[in-house]
Coordinates of C-alpha atoms in Angstrom, one line a residue:
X1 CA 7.3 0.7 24.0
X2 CA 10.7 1.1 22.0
X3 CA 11.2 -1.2 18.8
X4 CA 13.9 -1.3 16.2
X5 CA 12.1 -0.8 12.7
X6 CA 13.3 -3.6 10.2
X7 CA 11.9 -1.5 7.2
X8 CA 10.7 1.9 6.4
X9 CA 7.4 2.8 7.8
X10 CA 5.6 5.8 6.8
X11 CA 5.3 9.0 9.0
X12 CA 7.5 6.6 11.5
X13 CA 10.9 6.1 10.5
X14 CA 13.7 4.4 8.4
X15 CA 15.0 0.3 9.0
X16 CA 17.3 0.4 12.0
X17 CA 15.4 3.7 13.8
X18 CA 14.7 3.3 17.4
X19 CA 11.5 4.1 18.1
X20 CA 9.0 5.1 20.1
X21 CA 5.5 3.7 19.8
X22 CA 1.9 2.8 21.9
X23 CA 2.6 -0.8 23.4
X24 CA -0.8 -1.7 21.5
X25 CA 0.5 -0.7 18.1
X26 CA 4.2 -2.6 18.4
X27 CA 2.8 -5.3 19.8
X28 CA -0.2 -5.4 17.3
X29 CA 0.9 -4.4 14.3
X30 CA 4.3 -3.5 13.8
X31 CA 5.8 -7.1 15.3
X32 CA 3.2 -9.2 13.8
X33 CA 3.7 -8.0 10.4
X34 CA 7.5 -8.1 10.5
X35 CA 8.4 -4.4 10.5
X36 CA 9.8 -4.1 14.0
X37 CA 11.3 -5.9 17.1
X38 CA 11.4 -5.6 20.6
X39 CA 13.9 -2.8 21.3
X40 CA 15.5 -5.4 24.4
X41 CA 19.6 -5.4 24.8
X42 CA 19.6 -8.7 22.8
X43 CA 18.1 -7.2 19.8
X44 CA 20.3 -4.4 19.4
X45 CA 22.9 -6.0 19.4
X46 CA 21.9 -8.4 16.9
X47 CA 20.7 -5.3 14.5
X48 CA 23.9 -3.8 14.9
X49 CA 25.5 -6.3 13.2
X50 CA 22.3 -6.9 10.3
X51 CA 22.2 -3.1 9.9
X52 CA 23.9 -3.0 6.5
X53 CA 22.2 -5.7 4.8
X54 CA 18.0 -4.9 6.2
X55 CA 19.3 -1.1 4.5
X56 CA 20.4 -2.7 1.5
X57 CA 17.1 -5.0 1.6
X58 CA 15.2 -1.8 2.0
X59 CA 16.7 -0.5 -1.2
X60 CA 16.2 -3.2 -3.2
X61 CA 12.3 -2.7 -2.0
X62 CA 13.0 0.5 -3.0
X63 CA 14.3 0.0 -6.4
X64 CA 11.7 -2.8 -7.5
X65 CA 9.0 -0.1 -6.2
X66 CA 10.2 1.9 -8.8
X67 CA 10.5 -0.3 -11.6
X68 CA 7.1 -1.4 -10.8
X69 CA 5.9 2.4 -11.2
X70 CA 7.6 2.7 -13.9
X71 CA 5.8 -0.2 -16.2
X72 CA 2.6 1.2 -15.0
X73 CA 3.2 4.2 -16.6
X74 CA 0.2 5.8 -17.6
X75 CA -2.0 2.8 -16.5
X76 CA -5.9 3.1 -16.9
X77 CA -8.4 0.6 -15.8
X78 CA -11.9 0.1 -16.2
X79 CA -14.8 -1.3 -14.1
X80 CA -18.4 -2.0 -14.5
X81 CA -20.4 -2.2 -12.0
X82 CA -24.3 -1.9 -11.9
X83 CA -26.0 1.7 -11.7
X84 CA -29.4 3.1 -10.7
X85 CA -31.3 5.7 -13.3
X86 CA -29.5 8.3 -11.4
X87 CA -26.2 7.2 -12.1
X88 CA -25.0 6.1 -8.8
X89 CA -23.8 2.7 -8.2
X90 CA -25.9 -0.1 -6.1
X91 CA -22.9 -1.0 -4.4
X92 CA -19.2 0.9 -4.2
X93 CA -16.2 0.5 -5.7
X94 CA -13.4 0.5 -2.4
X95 CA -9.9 -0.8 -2.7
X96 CA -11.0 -4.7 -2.8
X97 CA -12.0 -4.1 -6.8
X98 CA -9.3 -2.0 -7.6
X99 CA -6.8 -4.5 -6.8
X100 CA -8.7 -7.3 -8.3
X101 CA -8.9 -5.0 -11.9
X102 CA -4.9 -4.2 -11.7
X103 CA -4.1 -8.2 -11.2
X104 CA -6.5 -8.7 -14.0
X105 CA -4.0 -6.4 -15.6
X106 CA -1.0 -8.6 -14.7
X107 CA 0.3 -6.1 -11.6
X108 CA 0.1 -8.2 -8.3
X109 CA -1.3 -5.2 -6.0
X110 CA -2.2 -6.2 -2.5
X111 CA -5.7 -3.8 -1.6
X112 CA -4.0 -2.4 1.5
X113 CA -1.1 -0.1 -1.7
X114 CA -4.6 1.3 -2.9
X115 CA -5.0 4.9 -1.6
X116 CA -8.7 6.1 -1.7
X117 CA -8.5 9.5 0.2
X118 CA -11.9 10.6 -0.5
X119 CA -13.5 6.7 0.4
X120 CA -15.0 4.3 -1.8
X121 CA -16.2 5.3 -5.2
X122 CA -20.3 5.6 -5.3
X123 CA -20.7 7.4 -8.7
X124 CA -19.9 6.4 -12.5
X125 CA -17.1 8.8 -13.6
X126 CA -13.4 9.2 -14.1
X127 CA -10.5 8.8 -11.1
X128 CA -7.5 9.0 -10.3
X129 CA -6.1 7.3 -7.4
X130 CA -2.8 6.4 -6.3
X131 CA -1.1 3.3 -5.7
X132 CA 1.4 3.3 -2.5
X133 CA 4.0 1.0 -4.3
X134 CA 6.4 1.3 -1.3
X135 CA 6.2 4.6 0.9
X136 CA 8.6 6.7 -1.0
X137 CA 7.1 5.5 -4.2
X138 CA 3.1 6.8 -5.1
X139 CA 2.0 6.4 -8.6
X140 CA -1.4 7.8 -9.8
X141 CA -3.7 5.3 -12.7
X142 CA -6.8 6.5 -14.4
X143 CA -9.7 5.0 -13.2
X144 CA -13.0 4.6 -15.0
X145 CA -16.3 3.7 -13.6
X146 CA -19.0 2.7 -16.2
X147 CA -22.4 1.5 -16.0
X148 CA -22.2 -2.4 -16.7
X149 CA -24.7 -3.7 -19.2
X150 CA -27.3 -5.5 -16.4
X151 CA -27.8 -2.4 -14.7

């Protein structure tokens, strides 16, 4: 199936590529969510003329990506979460409570930007893990996992 990206998708391509994708994944994903259309005659044409301003619109994404990166700077966070006697946790820590903690923090992360290559965290300890502000824009926080005072 060939779609016409509206915005930058990772390891896919940039707003205005024509692509080439599983019918299940356009139709699926990438339409539903806004990030392509239907490659058809009509739609070209029609991107031809919007081409400047969805590249600009990408930028701007871009740019507020960055800004957003940049006021986390050196952002840390801290959760508690109950513990057994041999340190692990009861339950894990996945991207659900990492995105709560950083909008406790004021930054409104959506779960899907949190990157957790290894899985979800099932020990008390110190992590880094990166946030997927835009997919040109990664920035790592320091992430602590304490026992919380129930335990």
């Amino acid at each position: 199936m060939e779609v016409i990206l509206l915005e930058k998708v990772a390891q896919l391509g940039d707003p205005g590529d024509l692509v080439n994708v599983k019918s299940g994944y356009g139709r699926n994903f990438l339409i539903p969510t806004g990030k392509a259309v239907r490659a058809d005659e009509e739609n070209k044409a029609e991107y031809e003329k919007r081409r400047e301003a969805l590249i600009s619109a990408e930028a701007d994404r871009k740019d507020a990506a960055i800004k957003l990166s940049e006021s986390m700077g050196s952002l840390s966070i801290a959760i508690k979460a109950p513990v057994s006697e041999e340190g692990t946790l009861y339950g894990s820590i996945g991207t659900r409570e990492i995105s709560e903690a950083l909008i406790e923090k004021g930054f409104e992360i959506e779960k899907s930007a949190v990157r957790l290559p290894e899985g979800v965290l099932k020990e008390v300890g110190d992590y880094t893990i990166d946030i997927e502000l835009h997919p040109e824009v990664i920035t790592p926080i320091s992430l602590s996992v304490s026992a919380s005072e129930e335990s």
